[in-house]
Amino acid sequence: MVDLDVVVVGAGFSGIYAVHAFRSAGLTVKAFEAGDGIGGTWFWNSYPGARCDVESKDYSYSFSPELEQEWSWSERYPAQPEILRYLNHVADKFDLWPLIQLNTRVTGASWDADAAAWTVTTSDGASVTARYFVSAAGCLSEFNVPNLPGLDSFEGPWYHTSRWPKEGVDFTGKRVGLVGTGSTGIQVAPEIAAVAEHLYVFQRTANFAVPNRNRPWRQAEETEFKARYREYREEARQSFLGVPITGTGRPVLAEPPEDVQRLFTQRWQAGGGMPFLGAYTDLLVSQEANDVVAEFMRDRIRETVTDPEVAELLCPRGYPVGAKRLCQSDDYYAMFNRPNVSLVDIRSAPIESVYPGGVKTTTDSYDLDALVFATGFDALTGALFAMDIRGAGGLPLRTAWETGASAYLGVGTAGFPNMFMITGPGSPAVFSNVVLSIEQHVEWVRDCIIWLRAQGHATIEPTSSAQDEWMAHVSEVANATLFPKADSWYVGANIPGKPRVFTSYVGGCGPYRAKCDEVAAAGYAGFALDGLT
Ligand code: N01
């Protein structure tokens, strides 16, 4: 006797929609969530300044026209507290709370071939069995703190942005060190600088950031937009990024330079990263084209930051724009004009150690009262490896993916029957408006389970050959772009010892959706059913 049809790991955007979709399809389902609230990324990353870089009208569920009509976003880009309120509203509206167990981490899951079911163990010492095991644990969940000698001896408090104290932190009058200048560091820095006595930004790699131009979402604009929401969502589903973007459709290298400057200036003034990189067709595939946009952006930094030496240090070099996630901020670069902010170059003089009163680099010491790490995540695989997942024959997922993650369409992996991943490796998730990707994955998995039941199949798993073929395609598409060309979490370069593999599908959401639909229409081609190929 199996307890449930489906166990879902996590109650972020993915898990919340998964429990709703599965229950609506008549399946018994339960989600386990480690946090004491729902929201996933938006629950944990409550640091000051946390805000989504996808517009609120896009970064929201599309599955319920009623929900999208009744919910009003207050700003163009939603801040973390508002997204969390939205997700709690969704859970209330669709009565999802009975399906979610909070404060419970999934510690392991193992496949029992005889029972054709998963046994899932949780941090409260309990276990439950289910026909299907669905990880909705997120791509950026396992946070990463650098292994700095002496960190234990630091006398002040230290924080990782992804585990921010819910009661907040008061940096007033404090000397604060911030390590990390990715999307998170760039958001939190101006907030700390506004109150701290002094902020030291320890920069290993300078990052590109475009302005947000965040502003309130006006009532008239909202009403007008909501009148064509359905049409817009359909366009988004078929689009490349999950957000319809209008580009010129032409390569930048074929354009007169003054036209290029005019268009980039317009898009810089309008704000947002996607329209900027989507302006021309070759920006993410040709280094020469990418250099044009990089130089435009470096010019904006030089124009903003008054100290030319600091400006030069802030100018990113050595990797293409977009190969690390393009950051968005209205005030990061200008923050360096404040007298209480110093930029510390830890590329040329790395951090050597932490001492009780501060941080020592190879050339200087910095006395600090508090330290903030915005040092990112063990992305894509970290949350999966944090659970002891064992597939057919007891094979640990860690072993199966020793040389890099591999999954068919990003939803399933060979040797792990009846296990699905929402936004897994090999999917376009992190290169898209992830909410639309999540909906597509969840609906595909839901339809697959319904089909399996209707056809009387007990198990499904990808064949190794279909998986290898898909991952070869993922690599081929990625290698035709500049995306793999930076040391970023996209390739696992931020985690010492992690295999360097680019596992995201950058062929676009629309084509990916079409491929998934084609596989389903062909009776789940590339999957073995009931253990048979
Ligand atoms: O993490 P990151 P993040 N010593 O990995 C540095 C999403 N997100 O949390 O570049 C010194 O990008 C590291 O330096 P380097 C978004 O998808 C979205 O900022 O490796 N420094 C880098 O500067 C994003 O991409 C939003 O040389 C060390 C930083 O820490 C993803 O989350 C907001 C170090 C890590 O940058 C992750 O962003 C926030 C070390 N040992 C996040 N280790 C929005 O929607 C790492 N670093 C706006």
XYZ file of C-alpha atoms and ligand atoms in Angstrom:
581
model
C 0.000 0.000 0.000
C 1.564 3.264 -1.142
C 0.723 6.364 0.944
C 0.523 8.990 -1.782
C 0.566 9.436 -5.520
C 3.128 12.227 -5.380
C 5.614 13.673 -2.891
C 6.845 17.151 -3.784
C 10.034 18.627 -2.338
C 9.760 22.329 -1.589
C 7.065 24.984 -1.526
C 8.461 27.783 -3.631
C 6.899 28.880 -6.930
C 7.359 25.282 -8.240
C 6.105 23.331 -5.263
C 3.114 25.602 -4.728
C 1.924 25.191 -8.282
C 2.784 21.472 -8.294
C 0.543 20.642 -5.328
C -2.289 22.653 -6.864
C -1.924 21.100 -10.319
C -1.544 17.536 -9.061
C -4.462 17.747 -6.648
C -6.655 19.310 -9.358
C -5.839 16.292 -11.530
C -7.175 13.957 -8.837
C -3.814 12.871 -7.419
C -3.008 12.611 -3.729
C -0.046 14.873 -3.040
C 1.997 16.339 -0.216
C 4.833 18.850 -0.249
C 7.541 19.084 2.379
C 9.098 22.492 2.935
C 12.189 23.077 5.085
C 11.268 26.677 5.906
C 8.687 27.809 8.405
C 6.883 29.569 5.590
C 6.285 28.996 1.881
C 8.017 30.934 -0.892
C 11.332 29.128 -1.434
C 13.842 31.617 -2.838
C 11.537 34.458 -1.838
C 11.209 33.124 1.681
C 14.939 32.694 2.312
C 16.399 35.676 0.434
C 14.891 38.397 2.574
C 17.995 40.604 2.599
C 17.406 44.346 2.198
C 17.077 45.307 -1.456
C 15.945 41.849 -2.624
C 13.893 42.383 -5.729
C 13.116 40.364 -8.850
C 14.721 41.426 -12.126
C 11.789 40.164 -14.183
C 8.794 42.491 -14.291
C 5.930 41.663 -11.935
C 3.405 41.287 -14.767
C 5.636 38.476 -16.099
C 6.957 37.050 -12.845
C 3.588 35.715 -11.728
C 1.495 32.637 -12.364
C -0.484 32.478 -15.582
C -2.541 29.372 -14.778
C -5.488 31.275 -13.310
C -7.024 34.224 -15.197
C -8.959 35.070 -12.032
C -5.757 35.255 -9.990
C -4.009 37.465 -12.513
C -6.984 39.815 -12.661
C -7.496 40.128 -8.917
C -3.857 40.576 -7.878
C -2.366 44.063 -8.168
C 1.388 44.531 -8.226
C 2.524 47.821 -6.780
C 5.764 48.214 -8.732
C 7.272 47.436 -12.089
C 9.800 45.058 -10.449
C 8.421 43.271 -7.397
C 10.314 43.412 -4.109
C 10.794 40.260 -2.037
C 8.103 41.023 0.597
C 5.486 41.596 -2.101
C 6.329 38.338 -3.906
C 6.051 36.513 -0.604
C 2.639 38.092 0.029
C 1.572 37.034 -3.466
C 2.589 33.402 -2.894
C 0.796 33.307 0.447
C -2.277 34.735 -1.279
C -2.066 31.925 -3.873
C -1.863 29.310 -1.105
C -4.895 30.863 0.626
C -6.933 31.276 -2.532
C -6.444 27.698 -3.720
C -6.562 26.179 -0.225
C -3.085 24.693 -0.524
C -2.040 24.776 3.132
C -3.343 21.267 3.934
C -1.027 19.921 1.219
C 2.164 21.538 2.560
C 4.107 20.440 5.625
C 6.395 23.241 6.823
C 9.546 22.964 8.943
C 10.294 19.611 7.345
C 13.329 18.966 5.178
C 13.390 15.983 2.845
C 16.561 14.133 3.794
C 16.389 11.209 1.394
C 14.395 9.330 -1.196
C 14.969 5.804 -2.396
C 13.370 3.798 -5.142
C 11.850 0.461 -4.237
C 11.597 -1.514 -7.470
C 9.378 -4.249 -5.998
C 6.802 -1.785 -4.762
C 7.331 0.545 -7.749
C 7.378 3.431 -5.282
C 9.653 5.926 -3.573
C 10.280 5.967 0.155
C 10.871 9.551 1.189
C 12.457 10.351 4.553
C 12.157 13.674 6.324
C 13.998 15.615 9.018
C 11.302 14.852 11.589
C 12.296 11.187 11.412
C 9.178 10.169 9.475
C 8.926 8.469 6.110
C 6.258 8.287 3.477
C 5.851 6.270 0.289
C 4.738 7.659 -3.051
C 4.454 6.507 -6.650
C 6.185 9.649 -7.900
C 8.925 11.780 -6.385
C 8.970 15.353 -7.674
C 11.795 17.687 -6.741
C 10.727 21.311 -6.735
C 13.718 22.188 -4.572
C 14.861 25.082 -6.744
C 17.953 25.931 -8.765
C 19.454 28.392 -6.284
C 18.722 26.931 -2.861
C 21.954 25.577 -1.379
C 23.908 28.639 -0.336
C 27.664 28.908 -0.504
C 29.920 30.446 2.146
C 33.605 30.640 1.177
C 35.912 28.562 3.287
C 37.932 31.467 4.712
C 40.550 30.603 7.335
C 39.660 32.186 10.664
C 35.984 32.870 9.917
C 35.095 31.044 13.139
C 37.200 33.514 15.093
C 35.338 36.579 13.803
C 33.888 38.409 16.787
C 31.146 40.255 14.964
C 28.065 38.705 13.371
C 28.261 37.383 9.839
C 25.411 36.667 7.467
C 24.754 34.978 4.172
C 22.174 36.937 2.201
C 20.165 33.785 1.622
C 19.641 33.173 5.348
C 18.853 36.726 6.380
C 17.427 37.089 9.906
C 13.682 37.643 9.631
C 13.847 40.409 12.218
C 16.311 42.300 9.987
C 19.790 43.580 10.790
C 20.670 47.082 11.928
C 23.995 48.166 10.435
C 23.688 51.741 11.680
C 27.099 53.055 12.636
C 28.817 49.750 11.806
C 31.829 48.958 9.637
C 30.546 46.271 7.305
C 32.407 44.041 4.852
C 30.482 42.657 1.878
C 31.933 39.745 -0.095
C 30.318 39.083 -3.467
C 29.219 41.377 -6.273
C 26.715 39.257 -8.211
C 22.991 40.051 -8.532
C 22.584 39.760 -4.758
C 25.644 41.764 -3.687
C 24.728 44.533 -6.095
C 21.230 44.735 -4.571
C 22.202 44.611 -0.917
C 25.236 46.945 -1.089
C 23.383 50.288 -1.505
C 21.009 49.351 1.336
C 23.909 48.715 3.713
C 25.813 51.784 2.519
C 22.805 53.963 3.320
C 23.128 53.251 7.062
C 26.587 51.841 7.785
C 29.466 53.916 9.067
C 31.522 52.348 6.312
C 30.958 49.650 3.717
C 33.896 47.747 2.242
C 32.905 45.925 -0.945
C 35.303 43.032 -1.537
C 35.172 42.487 -5.288
C 36.700 39.458 -6.976
C 35.025 39.979 -10.345
C 33.390 43.185 -11.525
C 29.883 42.668 -12.852
C 27.742 44.275 -15.508
C 24.567 45.930 -14.251
C 21.847 47.721 -16.214
C 19.388 50.115 -14.593
C 16.009 48.826 -13.421
C 14.178 52.136 -13.671
C 11.845 50.684 -11.102
C 8.667 52.692 -10.489
C 5.145 52.235 -9.204
C 2.832 50.391 -11.575
C 0.202 52.943 -12.472
C -3.500 52.066 -12.229
C -4.279 53.045 -15.826
C -1.346 51.043 -17.124
C -2.426 48.027 -15.104
C -6.031 48.197 -16.302
C -4.937 48.521 -19.896
C -2.481 45.654 -19.561
C -4.912 43.334 -17.798
C -7.373 43.685 -20.667
C -4.998 41.685 -22.867
C -3.285 39.512 -20.271
C -4.343 36.197 -21.871
C -3.052 37.183 -25.272
C 0.167 38.426 -23.701
C 0.686 35.190 -21.745
C 0.280 33.147 -24.914
C 2.907 35.253 -26.614
C 5.168 34.805 -23.563
C 4.757 31.010 -23.671
C 5.956 30.858 -27.256
C 8.737 33.405 -26.764
C 12.431 32.733 -26.365
C 12.793 33.879 -22.773
C 9.274 33.510 -21.437
C 8.931 37.278 -21.791
C 8.086 38.808 -25.165
C 10.974 41.071 -26.157
C 11.143 43.196 -29.231
C 14.575 43.275 -30.811
C 15.693 44.802 -34.076
C 16.154 41.348 -35.583
C 19.466 42.538 -36.999
C 23.106 41.976 -35.976
C 24.781 44.879 -34.189
C 27.894 44.548 -36.319
C 25.921 45.435 -39.446
C 24.423 48.598 -37.913
C 25.743 52.154 -38.202
C 27.487 52.872 -34.838
C 25.367 55.994 -34.201
C 22.153 53.923 -34.542
C 23.564 51.392 -32.107
C 24.400 54.086 -29.562
C 20.913 55.563 -29.959
C 19.160 52.234 -29.404
C 21.342 51.187 -26.481
C 20.800 54.604 -24.896
C 17.030 54.282 -25.301
C 17.043 50.802 -23.762
C 19.423 51.898 -20.975
C 17.024 54.701 -20.168
C 14.018 52.387 -20.242
C 15.762 49.906 -17.902
C 15.811 46.106 -17.762
C 18.348 43.508 -18.842
C 16.365 41.379 -21.282
C 15.487 44.221 -23.716
C 19.091 45.342 -23.592
C 20.668 42.015 -24.537
C 17.801 41.211 -26.881
C 18.312 44.394 -28.898
C 20.431 42.706 -31.584
C 20.690 39.116 -32.788
C 24.442 38.650 -32.381
C 25.115 40.057 -28.897
C 25.158 36.661 -27.218
C 26.772 34.680 -30.006
C 29.642 36.821 -31.283
C 32.439 38.115 -29.039
C 33.011 41.050 -31.379
C 29.328 42.018 -31.139
C 29.344 41.492 -27.390
C 32.343 43.834 -27.099
C 30.164 46.624 -28.517
C 27.587 46.304 -25.763
C 30.305 45.756 -23.122
C 32.040 48.988 -24.071
C 28.745 50.874 -24.013
C 28.183 49.619 -20.478
C 31.709 50.395 -19.327
C 31.201 53.940 -20.603
C 28.098 54.266 -18.405
C 30.148 53.153 -15.368
C 32.885 55.697 -16.146
C 30.256 58.395 -16.548
C 28.639 57.529 -13.184
C 31.595 56.894 -10.881
C 33.600 60.045 -10.160
C 36.902 58.455 -9.082
C 38.437 57.169 -12.337
C 40.460 54.472 -10.558
C 37.361 53.103 -8.833
C 35.437 53.327 -12.113
C 38.097 51.296 -13.923
C 38.034 48.650 -11.200
C 34.258 48.441 -11.529
C 34.489 47.967 -15.302
C 33.990 44.254 -16.001
C 36.509 42.632 -18.313
C 37.527 39.190 -19.430
C 34.126 37.644 -20.019
C 31.138 38.440 -22.247
C 28.185 40.510 -21.021
C 25.394 38.035 -20.217
C 27.714 35.058 -19.614
C 27.312 35.861 -15.952
C 23.749 36.779 -15.110
C 23.291 40.436 -16.087
C 22.584 42.367 -12.887
C 20.079 45.171 -12.494
C 20.400 48.159 -10.199
C 19.513 51.818 -10.206
C 22.062 52.814 -7.576
C 24.951 50.350 -7.336
C 27.594 52.204 -9.348
C 26.621 55.629 -7.976
C 26.982 54.222 -4.462
C 30.753 54.281 -4.952
C 30.623 58.087 -4.947
C 29.670 57.992 -1.263
C 32.503 58.781 1.148
C 31.547 55.819 3.335
C 32.014 53.187 0.610
C 35.309 51.595 -0.442
C 35.896 49.115 -3.220
C 38.507 46.503 -2.332
C 40.027 44.571 -5.217
C 40.417 40.992 -4.015
C 41.309 39.763 -7.483
C 44.780 41.327 -7.229
C 45.029 40.931 -3.433
C 42.808 38.018 -2.319
C 41.354 37.604 1.160
C 43.899 35.629 3.146
C 42.046 35.178 6.400
C 39.483 36.517 8.821
C 40.739 37.677 12.223
C 38.576 38.446 15.286
C 38.257 42.091 14.311
C 38.117 41.969 10.511
C 39.438 40.694 7.212
C 43.023 40.438 6.033
C 43.924 40.454 2.360
C 47.399 39.749 1.028
C 48.141 43.479 1.209
C 45.892 45.102 3.862
C 43.714 44.594 6.916
C 40.140 45.868 7.262
C 38.653 46.253 10.728
C 34.988 45.254 10.594
C 32.001 44.971 12.918
C 29.974 42.709 10.622
C 30.467 40.595 7.502
C 27.953 39.864 4.768
C 28.431 37.077 2.243
C 26.562 37.474 -1.019
C 28.567 34.595 -2.389
C 25.874 32.700 -4.207
C 24.776 29.115 -4.395
C 25.724 25.580 -5.286
C 23.339 26.036 -8.178
C 21.213 23.547 -10.114
C 22.468 20.371 -8.417
C 23.130 21.545 -4.831
C 19.574 21.122 -3.555
C 19.255 17.695 -5.190
C 22.543 16.480 -3.731
C 21.553 17.771 -0.298
C 19.044 14.903 -0.264
C 20.257 11.313 -0.310
C 18.461 10.316 -3.508
C 18.917 6.710 -4.565
C 17.497 5.294 -7.744
C 17.308 1.797 -9.226
C 19.716 -0.628 -7.512
C 20.398 1.953 -4.788
C 22.419 4.168 -7.144
C 23.051 7.552 -5.479
C 22.203 10.556 -7.675
C 25.582 12.014 -6.701
C 27.297 9.000 -8.273
C 25.108 9.049 -11.376
C 26.046 12.712 -11.887
C 29.680 12.473 -10.809
C 30.950 14.024 -14.008
C 28.079 16.490 -14.350
C 24.310 16.582 -14.203
C 22.466 14.850 -16.998
C 18.733 14.777 -17.532
C 16.321 14.244 -20.393
C 14.462 17.497 -21.134
C 15.488 18.571 -17.632
C 12.584 16.634 -16.129
C 13.857 13.099 -15.578
C 17.139 11.227 -15.320
C 18.031 7.670 -16.336
C 18.155 5.166 -13.479
C 15.671 7.127 -11.364
C 12.217 5.803 -12.273
C 9.174 7.917 -11.468
C 11.333 10.843 -10.363
C 10.700 14.229 -11.926
C 12.509 17.528 -11.528
C 10.894 20.906 -11.926
C 13.456 23.162 -13.654
C 16.115 20.442 -13.575
C 19.457 20.469 -15.403
C 18.915 20.416 -19.173
C 15.869 22.693 -18.995
C 15.770 26.384 -19.938
C 14.689 27.388 -16.417
C 17.460 29.748 -15.324
C 17.632 31.308 -18.787
C 13.972 32.204 -18.800
C 11.168 33.816 -16.910
C 11.317 30.947 -14.474
C 7.662 31.170 -13.401
C 6.465 30.330 -16.916
C 9.054 27.551 -17.152
C 7.835 26.164 -13.836
C 4.238 26.118 -15.048
C 5.236 24.355 -18.251
C 7.271 21.698 -16.376
C 4.571 21.065 -13.768
C 1.836 20.753 -16.401
C 3.956 18.414 -18.480
C 4.692 16.181 -15.463
C 1.031 16.249 -14.417
C -0.095 15.227 -17.911
C 2.560 12.518 -18.018
C 1.369 10.987 -14.744
C -2.256 11.099 -15.903
C -1.262 9.382 -19.148
C 0.748 6.701 -17.335
C -2.231 5.894 -15.133
C -4.641 5.844 -18.038
C -2.339 3.513 -19.979
C -1.680 1.301 -16.971
C 2.071 1.924 -16.834
C 3.679 1.593 -13.415
C 7.003 3.285 -14.162
C 8.713 5.743 -16.455
C 12.317 6.858 -16.778
C 14.426 8.348 -19.552
C 16.502 5.994 -21.655
C 20.224 6.667 -21.450
C 20.380 7.196 -25.193
C 17.599 9.832 -25.240
C 19.219 11.553 -22.284
C 22.684 11.555 -23.866
C 21.240 12.875 -27.094
C 19.390 15.663 -25.284
C 22.439 16.697 -23.259
C 24.565 16.672 -26.437
C 21.979 18.995 -27.969
C 22.032 21.195 -24.843
C 25.843 21.476 -25.161
C 25.765 22.073 -28.877
C 23.262 24.917 -28.517
C 25.205 26.422 -25.591
C 28.535 26.174 -27.396
C 27.136 28.198 -30.267
C 26.655 31.054 -27.758
C 28.870 33.010 -25.364
C 27.021 31.747 -22.256
C 29.563 29.080 -21.206
C 32.460 31.540 -21.492
C 32.531 32.946 -17.965
C 33.445 31.431 -14.618
C 29.937 31.489 -13.239
C 27.442 29.329 -11.395
C 25.996 28.499 -14.824
C 29.019 26.200 -15.294
C 29.561 25.366 -11.626
C 32.796 27.381 -11.521
C 31.864 29.056 -8.225
C 32.014 25.795 -6.267
C 35.515 24.373 -5.808
C 35.750 20.858 -7.264
C 32.399 20.952 -9.084
C 32.603 19.541 -12.638
C 32.574 22.369 -15.146
C 29.532 21.626 -17.275
C 27.010 24.000 -18.808
C 23.710 22.177 -18.337
C 21.066 24.777 -19.134
C 19.104 24.723 -22.365
C 19.541 28.046 -24.141
C 17.579 27.146 -27.250
C 14.570 29.110 -26.028
C 11.366 28.430 -24.104
C 9.121 28.219 -27.185
C 11.226 25.563 -28.973
C 11.714 23.679 -25.693
C 7.960 23.605 -25.089
C 7.406 22.325 -28.634
C 9.960 19.542 -28.080
C 8.311 18.509 -24.781
C 4.887 18.457 -26.454
C 6.264 16.384 -29.330
C 7.751 13.833 -26.895
C 4.411 13.544 -25.064
C 2.419 13.243 -28.294
C 4.681 10.388 -29.368
C 3.790 8.381 -26.241
C 6.686 9.815 -24.233
C 9.350 9.035 -26.786
C 12.782 8.629 -25.217
C 11.335 7.255 -21.976
C 11.302 3.611 -20.939
C 7.931 2.474 -19.635
C 7.623 -0.321 -17.070
C 11.382 -0.786 -17.239
C 11.208 -1.690 -20.933
C 12.801 0.286 -23.725
O 25.427 34.805 -6.593
P 26.524 34.840 -7.775
P 24.190 35.784 -6.350
N 35.731 34.916 -2.550
O 27.097 33.460 -7.822
C 31.618 36.119 -5.286
C 19.661 35.051 -8.934
N 19.346 36.332 -8.311
O 23.571 35.385 -5.090
O 32.295 36.300 -9.798
C 35.327 36.075 -3.050
O 25.992 35.399 -9.007
C 31.556 35.914 -6.764
O 32.763 36.322 -7.359
P 33.214 35.659 -8.786
C 20.327 35.303 -10.281
O 19.998 34.285 -11.161
C 18.442 37.115 -8.928
O 24.616 37.190 -6.501
O 32.957 34.175 -8.654
N 34.211 36.270 -3.750
C 30.360 36.801 -7.107
O 30.723 38.137 -7.144
C 21.772 35.253 -9.887
O 22.652 35.024 -10.947
C 18.160 38.340 -8.402
O 34.615 36.004 -8.918
C 33.457 35.192 -3.959
C 29.436 36.574 -5.915
O 30.262 36.145 -4.842
C 21.767 34.154 -8.856
O 20.581 34.355 -8.123
C 18.772 38.785 -7.258
C 33.794 33.920 -3.464
C 28.418 35.488 -6.157
O 27.598 35.859 -7.224
C 22.926 34.144 -7.908
O 23.231 35.482 -7.545
C 19.681 37.967 -6.634
C 34.999 33.805 -2.739
N 35.411 32.634 -2.267
C 19.967 36.733 -7.178
N 32.824 33.047 -3.828
C 17.205 39.187 -9.116
O 16.216 38.735 -9.631
C 31.928 33.744 -4.536
N 32.309 35.036 -4.607
C 17.526 40.582 -9.233
